Short mmCIF file of C-alpha atoms (C1' of nucleotides) in Angstrom, two decimals:
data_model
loop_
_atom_site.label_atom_id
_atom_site.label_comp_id
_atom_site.label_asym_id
_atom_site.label_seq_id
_atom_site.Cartn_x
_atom_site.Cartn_y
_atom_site.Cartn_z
CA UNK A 260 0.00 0.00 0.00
CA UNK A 261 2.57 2.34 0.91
CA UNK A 262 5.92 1.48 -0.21
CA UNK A 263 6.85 4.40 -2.50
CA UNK A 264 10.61 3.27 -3.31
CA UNK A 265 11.36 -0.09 -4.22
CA UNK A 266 14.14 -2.01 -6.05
CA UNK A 267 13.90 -0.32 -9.51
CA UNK A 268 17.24 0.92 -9.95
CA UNK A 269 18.19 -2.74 -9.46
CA UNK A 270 17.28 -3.73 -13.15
CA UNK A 271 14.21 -4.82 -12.50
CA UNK A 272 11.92 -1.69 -13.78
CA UNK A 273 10.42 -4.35 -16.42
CA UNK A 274 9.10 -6.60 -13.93
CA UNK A 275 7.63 -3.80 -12.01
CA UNK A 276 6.16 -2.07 -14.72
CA UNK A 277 4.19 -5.56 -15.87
CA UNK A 278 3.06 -6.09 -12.09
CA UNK A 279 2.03 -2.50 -11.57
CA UNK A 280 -0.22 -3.18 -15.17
CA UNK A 281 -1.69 -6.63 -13.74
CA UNK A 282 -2.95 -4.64 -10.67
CA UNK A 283 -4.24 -1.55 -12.78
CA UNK A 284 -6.04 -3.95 -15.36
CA UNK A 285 -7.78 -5.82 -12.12
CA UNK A 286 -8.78 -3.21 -10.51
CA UNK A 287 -10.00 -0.41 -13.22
CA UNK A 288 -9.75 -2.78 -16.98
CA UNK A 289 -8.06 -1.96 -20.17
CA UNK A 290 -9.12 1.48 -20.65
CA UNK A 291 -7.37 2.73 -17.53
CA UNK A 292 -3.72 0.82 -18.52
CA UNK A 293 -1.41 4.06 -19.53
CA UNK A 294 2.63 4.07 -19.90
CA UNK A 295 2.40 7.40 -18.19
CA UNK A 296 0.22 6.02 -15.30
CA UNK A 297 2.43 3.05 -14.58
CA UNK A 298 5.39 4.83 -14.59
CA UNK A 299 4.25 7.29 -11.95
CA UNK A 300 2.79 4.40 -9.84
CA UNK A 301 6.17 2.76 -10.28
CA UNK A 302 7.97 6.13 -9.49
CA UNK A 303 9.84 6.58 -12.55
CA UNK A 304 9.45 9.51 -15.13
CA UNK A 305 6.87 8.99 -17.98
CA UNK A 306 9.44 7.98 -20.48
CA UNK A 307 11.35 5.50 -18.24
CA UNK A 308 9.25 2.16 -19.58
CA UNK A 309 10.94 2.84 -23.01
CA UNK A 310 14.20 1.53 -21.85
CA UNK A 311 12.11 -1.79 -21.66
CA UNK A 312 9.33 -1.67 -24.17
CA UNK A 313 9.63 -0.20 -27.33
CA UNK A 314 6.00 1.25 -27.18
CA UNK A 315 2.86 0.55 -25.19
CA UNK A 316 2.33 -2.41 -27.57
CA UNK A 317 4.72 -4.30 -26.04
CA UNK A 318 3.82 -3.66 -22.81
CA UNK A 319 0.66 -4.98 -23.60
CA UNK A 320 1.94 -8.03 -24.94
CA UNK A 321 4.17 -8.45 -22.08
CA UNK A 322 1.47 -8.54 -19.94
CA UNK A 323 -0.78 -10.14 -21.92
CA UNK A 324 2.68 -12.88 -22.22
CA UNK A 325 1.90 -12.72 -18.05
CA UNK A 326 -1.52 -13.74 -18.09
CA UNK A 327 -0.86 -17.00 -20.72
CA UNK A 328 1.57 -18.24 -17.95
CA UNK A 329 -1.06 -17.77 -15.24
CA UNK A 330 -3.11 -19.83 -17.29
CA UNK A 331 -0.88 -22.26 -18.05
CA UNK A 332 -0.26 -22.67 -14.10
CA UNK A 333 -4.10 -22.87 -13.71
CA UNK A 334 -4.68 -25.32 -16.11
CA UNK A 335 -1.52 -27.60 -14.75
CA UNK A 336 -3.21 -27.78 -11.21
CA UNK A 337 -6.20 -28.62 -12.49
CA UNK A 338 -5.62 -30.95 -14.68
CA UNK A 339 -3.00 -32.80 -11.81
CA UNK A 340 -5.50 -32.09 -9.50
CA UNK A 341 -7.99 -34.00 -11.53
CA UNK A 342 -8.55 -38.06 -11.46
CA UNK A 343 -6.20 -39.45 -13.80
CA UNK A 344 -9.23 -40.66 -16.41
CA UNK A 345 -8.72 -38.52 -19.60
CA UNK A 346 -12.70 -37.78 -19.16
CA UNK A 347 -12.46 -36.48 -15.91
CA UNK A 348 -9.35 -33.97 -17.25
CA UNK A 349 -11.61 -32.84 -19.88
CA UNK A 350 -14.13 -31.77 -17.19
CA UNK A 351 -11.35 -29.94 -15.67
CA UNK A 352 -10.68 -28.06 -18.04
CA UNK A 353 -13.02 -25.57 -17.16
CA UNK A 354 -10.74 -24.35 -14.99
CA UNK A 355 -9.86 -22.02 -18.27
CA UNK A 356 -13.87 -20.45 -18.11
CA UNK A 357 -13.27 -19.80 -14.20
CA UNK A 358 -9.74 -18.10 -15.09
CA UNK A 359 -11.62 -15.98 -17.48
CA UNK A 360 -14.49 -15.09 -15.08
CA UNK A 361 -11.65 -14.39 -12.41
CA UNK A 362 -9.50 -11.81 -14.73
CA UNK A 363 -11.94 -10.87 -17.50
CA UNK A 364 -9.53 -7.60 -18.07
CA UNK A 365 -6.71 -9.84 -18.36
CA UNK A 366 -8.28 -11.96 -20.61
CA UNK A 367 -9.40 -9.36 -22.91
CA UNK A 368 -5.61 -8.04 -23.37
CA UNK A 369 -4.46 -11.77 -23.88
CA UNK A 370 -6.60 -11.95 -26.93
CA UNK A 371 -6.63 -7.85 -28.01
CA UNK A 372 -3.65 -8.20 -30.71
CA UNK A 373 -5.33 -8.79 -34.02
CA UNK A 374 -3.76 -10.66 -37.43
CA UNK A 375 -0.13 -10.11 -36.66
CA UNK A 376 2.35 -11.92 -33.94
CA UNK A 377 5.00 -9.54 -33.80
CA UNK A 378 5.75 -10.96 -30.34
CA UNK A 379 6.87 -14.48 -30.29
CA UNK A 380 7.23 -14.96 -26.36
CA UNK A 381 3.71 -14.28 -26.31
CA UNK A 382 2.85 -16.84 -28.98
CA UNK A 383 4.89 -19.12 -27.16
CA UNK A 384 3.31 -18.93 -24.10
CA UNK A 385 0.05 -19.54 -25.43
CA UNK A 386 1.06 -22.33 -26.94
CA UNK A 387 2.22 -23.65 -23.19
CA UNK A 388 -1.32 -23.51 -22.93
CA UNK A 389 -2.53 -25.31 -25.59
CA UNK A 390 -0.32 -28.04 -24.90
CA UNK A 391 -1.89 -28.51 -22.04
CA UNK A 392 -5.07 -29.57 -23.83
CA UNK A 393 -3.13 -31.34 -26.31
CA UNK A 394 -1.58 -33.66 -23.90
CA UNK A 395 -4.87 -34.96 -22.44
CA UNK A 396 -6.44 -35.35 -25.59
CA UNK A 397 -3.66 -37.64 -27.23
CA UNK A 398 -3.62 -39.53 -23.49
CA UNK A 399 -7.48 -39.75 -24.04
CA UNK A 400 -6.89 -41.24 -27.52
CA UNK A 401 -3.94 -43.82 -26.88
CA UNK A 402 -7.37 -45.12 -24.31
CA UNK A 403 -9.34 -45.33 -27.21
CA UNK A 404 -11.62 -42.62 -25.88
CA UNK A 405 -11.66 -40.36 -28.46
CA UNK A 406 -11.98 -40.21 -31.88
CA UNK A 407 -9.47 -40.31 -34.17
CA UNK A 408 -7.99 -37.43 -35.54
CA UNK A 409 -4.72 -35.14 -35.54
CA UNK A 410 -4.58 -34.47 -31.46
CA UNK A 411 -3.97 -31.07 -31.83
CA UNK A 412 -7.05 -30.95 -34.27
CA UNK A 413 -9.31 -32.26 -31.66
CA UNK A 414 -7.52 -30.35 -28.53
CA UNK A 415 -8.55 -27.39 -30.72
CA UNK A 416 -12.18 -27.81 -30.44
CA UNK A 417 -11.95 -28.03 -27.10
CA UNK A 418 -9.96 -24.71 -27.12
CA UNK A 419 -12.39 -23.35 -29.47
CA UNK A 420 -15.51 -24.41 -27.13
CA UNK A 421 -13.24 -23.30 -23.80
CA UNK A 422 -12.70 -19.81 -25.24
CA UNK A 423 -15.77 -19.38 -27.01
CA UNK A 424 -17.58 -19.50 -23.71
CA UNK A 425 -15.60 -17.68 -21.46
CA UNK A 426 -15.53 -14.68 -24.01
CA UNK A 427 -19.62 -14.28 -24.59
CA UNK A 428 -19.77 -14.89 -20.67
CA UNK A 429 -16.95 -12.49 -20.04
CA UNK A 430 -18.61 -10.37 -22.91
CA UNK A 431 -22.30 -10.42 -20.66
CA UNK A 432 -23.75 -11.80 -23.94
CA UNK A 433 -25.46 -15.19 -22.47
CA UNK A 434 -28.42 -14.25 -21.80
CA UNK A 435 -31.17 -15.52 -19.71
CA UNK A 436 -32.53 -18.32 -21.48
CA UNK A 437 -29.43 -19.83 -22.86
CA UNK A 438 -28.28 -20.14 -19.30
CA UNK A 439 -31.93 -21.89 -18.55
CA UNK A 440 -31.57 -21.90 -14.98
CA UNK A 441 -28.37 -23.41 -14.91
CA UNK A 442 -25.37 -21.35 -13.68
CA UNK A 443 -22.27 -20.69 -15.67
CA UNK A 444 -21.00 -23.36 -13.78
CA UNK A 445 -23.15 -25.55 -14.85
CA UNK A 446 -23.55 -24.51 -18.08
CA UNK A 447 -20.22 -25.36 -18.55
CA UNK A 448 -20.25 -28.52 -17.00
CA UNK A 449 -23.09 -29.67 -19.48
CA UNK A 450 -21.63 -27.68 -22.56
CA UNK A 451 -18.37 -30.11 -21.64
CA UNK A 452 -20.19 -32.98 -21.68
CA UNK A 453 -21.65 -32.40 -24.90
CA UNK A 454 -19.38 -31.72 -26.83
CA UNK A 455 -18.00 -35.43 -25.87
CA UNK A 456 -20.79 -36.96 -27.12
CA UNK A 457 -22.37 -34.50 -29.44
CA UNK A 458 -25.55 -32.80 -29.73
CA UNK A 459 -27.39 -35.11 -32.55
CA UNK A 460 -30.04 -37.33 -31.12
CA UNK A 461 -29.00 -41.19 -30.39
CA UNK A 462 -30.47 -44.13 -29.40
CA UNK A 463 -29.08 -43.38 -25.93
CA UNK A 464 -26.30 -43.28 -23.94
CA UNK A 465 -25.76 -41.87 -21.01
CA UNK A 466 -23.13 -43.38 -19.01
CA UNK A 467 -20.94 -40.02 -18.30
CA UNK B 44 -14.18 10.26 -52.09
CA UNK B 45 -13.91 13.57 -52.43
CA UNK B 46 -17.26 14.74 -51.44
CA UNK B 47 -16.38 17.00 -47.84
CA UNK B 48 -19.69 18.07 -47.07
CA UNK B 49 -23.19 16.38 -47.26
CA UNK B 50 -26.62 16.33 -45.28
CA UNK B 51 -25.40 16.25 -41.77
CA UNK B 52 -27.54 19.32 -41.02
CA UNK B 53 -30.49 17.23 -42.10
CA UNK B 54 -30.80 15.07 -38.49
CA UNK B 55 -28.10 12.26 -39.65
CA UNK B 56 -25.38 13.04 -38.25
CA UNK B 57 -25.50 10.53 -35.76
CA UNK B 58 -25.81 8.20 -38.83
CA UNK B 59 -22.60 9.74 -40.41
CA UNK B 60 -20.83 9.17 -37.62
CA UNK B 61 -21.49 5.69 -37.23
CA UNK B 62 -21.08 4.92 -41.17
CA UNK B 63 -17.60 6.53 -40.73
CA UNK B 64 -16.77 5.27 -37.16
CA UNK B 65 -17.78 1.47 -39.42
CA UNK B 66 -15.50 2.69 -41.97
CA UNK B 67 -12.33 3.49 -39.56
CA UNK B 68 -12.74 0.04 -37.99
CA UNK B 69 -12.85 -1.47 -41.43
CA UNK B 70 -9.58 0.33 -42.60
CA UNK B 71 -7.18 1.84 -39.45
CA UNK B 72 -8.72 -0.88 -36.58
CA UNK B 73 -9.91 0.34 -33.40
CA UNK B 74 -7.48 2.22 -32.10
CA UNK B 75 -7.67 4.71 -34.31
CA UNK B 76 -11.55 5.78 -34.02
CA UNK B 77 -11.57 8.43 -32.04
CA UNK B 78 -14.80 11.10 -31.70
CA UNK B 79 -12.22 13.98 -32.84
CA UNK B 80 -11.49 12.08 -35.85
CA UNK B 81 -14.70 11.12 -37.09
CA UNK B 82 -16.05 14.48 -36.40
CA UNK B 83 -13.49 15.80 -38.43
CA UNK B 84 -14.24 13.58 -41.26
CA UNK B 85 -17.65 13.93 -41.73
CA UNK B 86 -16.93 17.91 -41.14
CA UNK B 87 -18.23 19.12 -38.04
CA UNK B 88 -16.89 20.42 -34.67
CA UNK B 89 -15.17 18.19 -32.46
CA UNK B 90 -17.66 18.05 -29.76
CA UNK B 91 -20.87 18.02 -32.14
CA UNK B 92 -20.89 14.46 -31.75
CA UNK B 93 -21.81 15.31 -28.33
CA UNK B 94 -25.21 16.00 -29.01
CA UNK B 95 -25.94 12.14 -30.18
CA UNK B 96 -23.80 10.43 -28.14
CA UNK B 97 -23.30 10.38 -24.24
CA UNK B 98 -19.19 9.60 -24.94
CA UNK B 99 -17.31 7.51 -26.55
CA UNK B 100 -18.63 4.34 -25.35
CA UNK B 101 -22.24 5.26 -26.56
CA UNK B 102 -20.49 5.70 -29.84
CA UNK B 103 -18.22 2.08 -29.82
CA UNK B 104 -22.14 0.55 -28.95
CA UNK B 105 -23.77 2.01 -31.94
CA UNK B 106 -21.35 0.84 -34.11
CA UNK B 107 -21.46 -2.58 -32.15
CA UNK B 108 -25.04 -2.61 -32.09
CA UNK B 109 -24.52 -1.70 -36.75
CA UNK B 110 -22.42 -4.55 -36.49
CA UNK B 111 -25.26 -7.02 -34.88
CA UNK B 112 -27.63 -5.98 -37.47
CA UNK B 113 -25.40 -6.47 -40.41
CA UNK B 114 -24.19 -10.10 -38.67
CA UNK B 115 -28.13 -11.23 -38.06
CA UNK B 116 -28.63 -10.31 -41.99
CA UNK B 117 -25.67 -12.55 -42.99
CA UNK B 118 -26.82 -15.80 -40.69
CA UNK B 119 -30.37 -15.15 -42.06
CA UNK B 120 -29.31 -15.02 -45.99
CA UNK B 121 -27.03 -18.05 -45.24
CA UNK B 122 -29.93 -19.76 -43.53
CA UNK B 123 -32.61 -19.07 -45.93
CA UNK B 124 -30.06 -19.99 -48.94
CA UNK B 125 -28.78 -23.63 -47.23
CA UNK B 126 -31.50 -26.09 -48.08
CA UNK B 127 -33.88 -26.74 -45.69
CA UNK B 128 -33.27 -29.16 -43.55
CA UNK B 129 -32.04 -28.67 -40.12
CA UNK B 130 -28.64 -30.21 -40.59
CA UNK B 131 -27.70 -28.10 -43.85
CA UNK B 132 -28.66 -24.97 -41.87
CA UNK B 133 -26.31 -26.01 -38.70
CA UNK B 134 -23.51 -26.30 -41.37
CA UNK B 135 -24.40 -22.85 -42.87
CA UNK B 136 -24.05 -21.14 -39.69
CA UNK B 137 -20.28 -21.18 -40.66
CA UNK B 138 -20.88 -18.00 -41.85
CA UNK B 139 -20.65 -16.33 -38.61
CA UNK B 140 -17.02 -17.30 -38.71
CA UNK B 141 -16.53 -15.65 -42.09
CA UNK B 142 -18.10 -12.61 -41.51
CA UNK B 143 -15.65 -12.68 -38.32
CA UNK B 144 -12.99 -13.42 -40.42
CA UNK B 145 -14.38 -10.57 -42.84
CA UNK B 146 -14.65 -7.65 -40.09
CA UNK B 147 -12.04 -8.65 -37.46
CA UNK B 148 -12.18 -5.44 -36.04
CA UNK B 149 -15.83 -4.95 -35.88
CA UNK B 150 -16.44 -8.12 -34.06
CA UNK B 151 -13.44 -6.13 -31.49
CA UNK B 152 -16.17 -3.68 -30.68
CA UNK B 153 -18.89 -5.83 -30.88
CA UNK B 154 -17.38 -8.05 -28.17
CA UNK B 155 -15.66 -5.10 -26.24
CA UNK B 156 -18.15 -4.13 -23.42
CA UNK B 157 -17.37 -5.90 -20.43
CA UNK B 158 -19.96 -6.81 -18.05
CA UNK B 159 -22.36 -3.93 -17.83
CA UNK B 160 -25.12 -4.10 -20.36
CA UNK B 161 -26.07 -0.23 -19.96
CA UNK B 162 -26.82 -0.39 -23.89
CA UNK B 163 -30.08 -1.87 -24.56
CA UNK B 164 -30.14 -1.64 -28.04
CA UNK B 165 -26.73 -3.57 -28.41
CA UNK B 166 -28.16 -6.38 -26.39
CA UNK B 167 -31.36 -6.38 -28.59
CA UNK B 168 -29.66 -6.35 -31.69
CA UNK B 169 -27.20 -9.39 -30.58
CA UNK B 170 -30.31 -11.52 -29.36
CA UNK B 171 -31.66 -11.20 -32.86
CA UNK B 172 -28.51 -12.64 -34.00
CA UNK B 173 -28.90 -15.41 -31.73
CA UNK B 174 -32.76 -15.80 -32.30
CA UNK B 175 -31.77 -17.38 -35.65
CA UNK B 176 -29.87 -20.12 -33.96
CA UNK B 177 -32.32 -20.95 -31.56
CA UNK B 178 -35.14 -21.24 -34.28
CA UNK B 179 -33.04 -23.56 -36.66
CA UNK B 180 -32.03 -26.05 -33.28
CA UNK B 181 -35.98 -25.43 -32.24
CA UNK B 182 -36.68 -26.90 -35.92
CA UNK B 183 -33.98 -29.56 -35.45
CA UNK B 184 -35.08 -30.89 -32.40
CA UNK B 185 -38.91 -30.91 -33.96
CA UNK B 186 -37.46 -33.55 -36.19
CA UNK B 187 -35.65 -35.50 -33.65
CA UNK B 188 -32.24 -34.52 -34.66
CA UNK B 189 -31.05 -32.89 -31.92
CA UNK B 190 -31.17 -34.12 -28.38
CA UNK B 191 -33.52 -32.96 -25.94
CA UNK B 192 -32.24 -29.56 -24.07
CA UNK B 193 -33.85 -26.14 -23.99
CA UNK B 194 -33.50 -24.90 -27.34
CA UNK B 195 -31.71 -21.87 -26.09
CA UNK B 196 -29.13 -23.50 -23.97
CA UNK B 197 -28.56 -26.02 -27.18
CA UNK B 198 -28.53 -23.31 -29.59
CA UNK B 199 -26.01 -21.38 -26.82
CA UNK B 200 -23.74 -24.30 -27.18
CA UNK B 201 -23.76 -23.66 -31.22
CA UNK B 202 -22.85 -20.24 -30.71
CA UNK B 203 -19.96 -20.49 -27.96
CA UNK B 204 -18.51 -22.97 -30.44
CA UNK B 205 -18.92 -20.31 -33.76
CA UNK B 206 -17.79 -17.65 -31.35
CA UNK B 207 -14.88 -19.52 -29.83
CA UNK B 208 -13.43 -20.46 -33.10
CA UNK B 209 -13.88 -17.13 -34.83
CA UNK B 210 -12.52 -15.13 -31.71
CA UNK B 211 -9.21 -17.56 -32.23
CA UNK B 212 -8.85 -17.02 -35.72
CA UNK B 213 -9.02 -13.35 -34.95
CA UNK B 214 -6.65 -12.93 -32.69
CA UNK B 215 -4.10 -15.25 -34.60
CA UNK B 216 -3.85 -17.80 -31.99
CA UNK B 217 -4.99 -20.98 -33.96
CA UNK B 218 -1.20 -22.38 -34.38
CA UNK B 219 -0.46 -24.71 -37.66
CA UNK B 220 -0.70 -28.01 -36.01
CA UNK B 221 -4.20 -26.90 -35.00
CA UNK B 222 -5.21 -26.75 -38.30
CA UNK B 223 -3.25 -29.59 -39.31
CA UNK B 224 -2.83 -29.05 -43.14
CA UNK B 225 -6.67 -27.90 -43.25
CA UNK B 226 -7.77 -23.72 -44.34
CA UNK B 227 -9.81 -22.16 -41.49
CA UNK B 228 -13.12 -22.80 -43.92
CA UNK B 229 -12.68 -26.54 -43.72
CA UNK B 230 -11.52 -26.59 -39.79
CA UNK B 231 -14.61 -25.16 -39.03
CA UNK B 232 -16.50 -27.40 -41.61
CA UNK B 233 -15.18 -30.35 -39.35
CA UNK B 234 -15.50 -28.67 -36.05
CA UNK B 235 -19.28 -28.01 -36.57
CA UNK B 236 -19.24 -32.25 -37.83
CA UNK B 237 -17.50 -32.96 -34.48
CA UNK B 238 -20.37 -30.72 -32.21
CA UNK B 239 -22.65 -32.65 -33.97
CA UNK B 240 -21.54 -36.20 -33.64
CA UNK B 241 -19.09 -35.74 -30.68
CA UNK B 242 -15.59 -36.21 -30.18
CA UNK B 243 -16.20 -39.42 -28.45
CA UNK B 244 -15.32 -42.59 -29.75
CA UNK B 245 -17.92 -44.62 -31.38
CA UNK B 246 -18.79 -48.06 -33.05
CA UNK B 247 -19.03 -46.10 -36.06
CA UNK B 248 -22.30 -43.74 -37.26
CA UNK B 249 -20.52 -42.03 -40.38
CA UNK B 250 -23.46 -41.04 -42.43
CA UNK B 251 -22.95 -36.98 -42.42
"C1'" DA C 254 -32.47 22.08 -31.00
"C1'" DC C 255 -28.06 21.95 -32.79
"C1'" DC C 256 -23.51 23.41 -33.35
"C1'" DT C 257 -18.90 26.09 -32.25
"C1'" DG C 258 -14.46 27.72 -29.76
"C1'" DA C 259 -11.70 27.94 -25.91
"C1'" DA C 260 -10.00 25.40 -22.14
"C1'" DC C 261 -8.43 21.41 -19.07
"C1'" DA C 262 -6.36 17.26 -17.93
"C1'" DC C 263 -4.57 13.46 -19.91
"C1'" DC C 264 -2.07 10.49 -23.47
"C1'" DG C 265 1.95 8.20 -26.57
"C1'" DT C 266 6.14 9.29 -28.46
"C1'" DT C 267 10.50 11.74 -29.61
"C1'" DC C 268 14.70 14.28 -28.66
"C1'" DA C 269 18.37 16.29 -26.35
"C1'" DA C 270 20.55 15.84 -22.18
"C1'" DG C 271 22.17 14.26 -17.91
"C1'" DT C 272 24.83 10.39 -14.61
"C1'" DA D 295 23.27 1.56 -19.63
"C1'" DC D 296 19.59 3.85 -17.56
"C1'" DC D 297 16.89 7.69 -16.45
"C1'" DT D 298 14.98 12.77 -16.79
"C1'" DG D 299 12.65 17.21 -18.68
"C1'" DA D 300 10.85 19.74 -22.27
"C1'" DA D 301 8.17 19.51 -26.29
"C1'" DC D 302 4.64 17.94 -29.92
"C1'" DA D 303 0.54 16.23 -31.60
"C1'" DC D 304 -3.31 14.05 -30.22
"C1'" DC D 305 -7.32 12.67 -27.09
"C1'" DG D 306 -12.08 12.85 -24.23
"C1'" DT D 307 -14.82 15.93 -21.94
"C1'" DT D 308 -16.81 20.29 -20.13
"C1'" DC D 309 -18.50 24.98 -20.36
"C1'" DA D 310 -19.99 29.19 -22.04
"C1'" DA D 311 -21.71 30.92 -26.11
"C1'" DG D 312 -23.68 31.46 -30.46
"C1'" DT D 313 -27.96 30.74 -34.25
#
DNA sequence: ACCTGAACACCGTTCAAGT
DNA sequence: ACCTGAACACCGTTCAAGT
């Protein structure tokens, strides 16, 4: 709360700068994150950050680098944390929709940079992500549990389903009725379960 | 082109604005629209824009809420055009992810807002958008295609899957294993297979 | 009712210095 | 190598006027 002077001088300005914009993008969101604002938070003169990021573009995608390693951390646990069935990892991986729900701000900066990846450590740690998913799927597939296809194929529709609703949750565009008196914890849960077994109508089976 | 001034004294500038806040987006991205700019553009004062919009944000909503509207006329041309049975249609949803594809930076805006819905209208216009899933699943499940669900929480699960993938796409985060040798148009041809039939293995039900 | 001009506080970014 | 101060062009927003 009140330690004005810290260890900046030290050579670690960077790593202050990218925890000062976590903080700022928790408490206020995107709109509030400015060079200027971190730099006086971090006691430095507005121009200091440039001797770390070329403009407020990479700062972003530092941080946004940041948040794919939380991620990644949150997903390990779970997915550790989880049974070892392949099944019961896939339910776990909606630890990704409660990360989103827990740092929608965050989130939104992950995914901000449109059509152009001029910042490979941030590619790469997304991809530490994905991996994640990619290793349960291809563990789920050696077990004959799902179909067969390139794992990284299949790992990417769970991605796709993962991301697609924590962003329309994160975006408050579920509304009512879609949720049908389930919460977004449920809704997730089910969501999960159908995309294992699909949403066409079968005979029946229904052992989870 | 070259044609400076026009009918803004007419009532429409709020229209203008919007037309060339859509055309910014479509050209420059998002971080260049700025009220200054567009005012300047269509050829008024900078804080004209003022008297049609609360700030910036009511501005960003209309052109959000433009960019509902012209996304519910796509799904419904794409709908009426695929042949009519229920199946067909679920395929031809794919547009969503083309017109994604096709105004990257629109659907920026149109998923910007976090949590607070203090725009009516923008909500309205995106539940049209998703009225046209829930009526083709409604039709679906009629014919004992789709499994039994509320037809909103089945049709959400359609459109956190369309949303997911385009939002990846977008943002340049679908890697090259993910596609594995296939273009975005026939990843999502497959994906949209798999949320039908399931990623589960199965005996074997391979009639599309 | 609708628009303008001046003003304020804030940005991102650059440049010439300082140590 | 790392930081500072002055400067520039740009913002969003407000207020007092103008017609």
């Amino acid at each position: 709360m009140s330690k004005p002077k810290a260890t900046y001088h030290h050579g670690d300005l960077r790593q202050a700068l990218i925890h000062a914009g976590v903080a700022v993008l928790a408490e206020e969101g995107m709109h509030a994150l400015s060079l200027r604002k971190l730099a006086r938070q971090v006691g430095v003169s507005h121009n200091a950050p440039y001797q770390h990021f070329a403009d407020k573009d990479a700062l972003l995608a530092a941080i946004a680098t940041e948040g794919f390693v939380m991620l990644t951390a949150a997903l390990d646990a779970a997915l550790t944390a989880a049974r070892a069935t392949p099944l019961e990892q896939l339910q776990a991986t909606r630890v990704y929709v409660q990360f989103a729900l827990a740092h929608p701000h965050h989130m939104q900066v992950m995914f901000h940079h449109l059509e152009h990846q001029a910042y490979p450590e941030l590619q790469a740690a997304a991809m530490q992500a994905f991996d994640q998913l990619v290793t349960i799927i291809a563990r789920g597939q050696h077990q004959g549990l799902f179909i067969s296809a390139p794992p990284a194929q299949l790992a990417g529709m769970v991605w796709v389903f993962l991301h697609g609703l924590a962003a329309l949750l994160i975006a408050d565009k579920v509304p009512e009725r879609m949720l049908s008196q389930a919460t977004p914890e449920e809704l997730t849960r089910i969501y999960l379960h159908w995309l294992f077994t699909g949403i066409q109508c079968m005979p029946n089976h229904d052992r989870s």
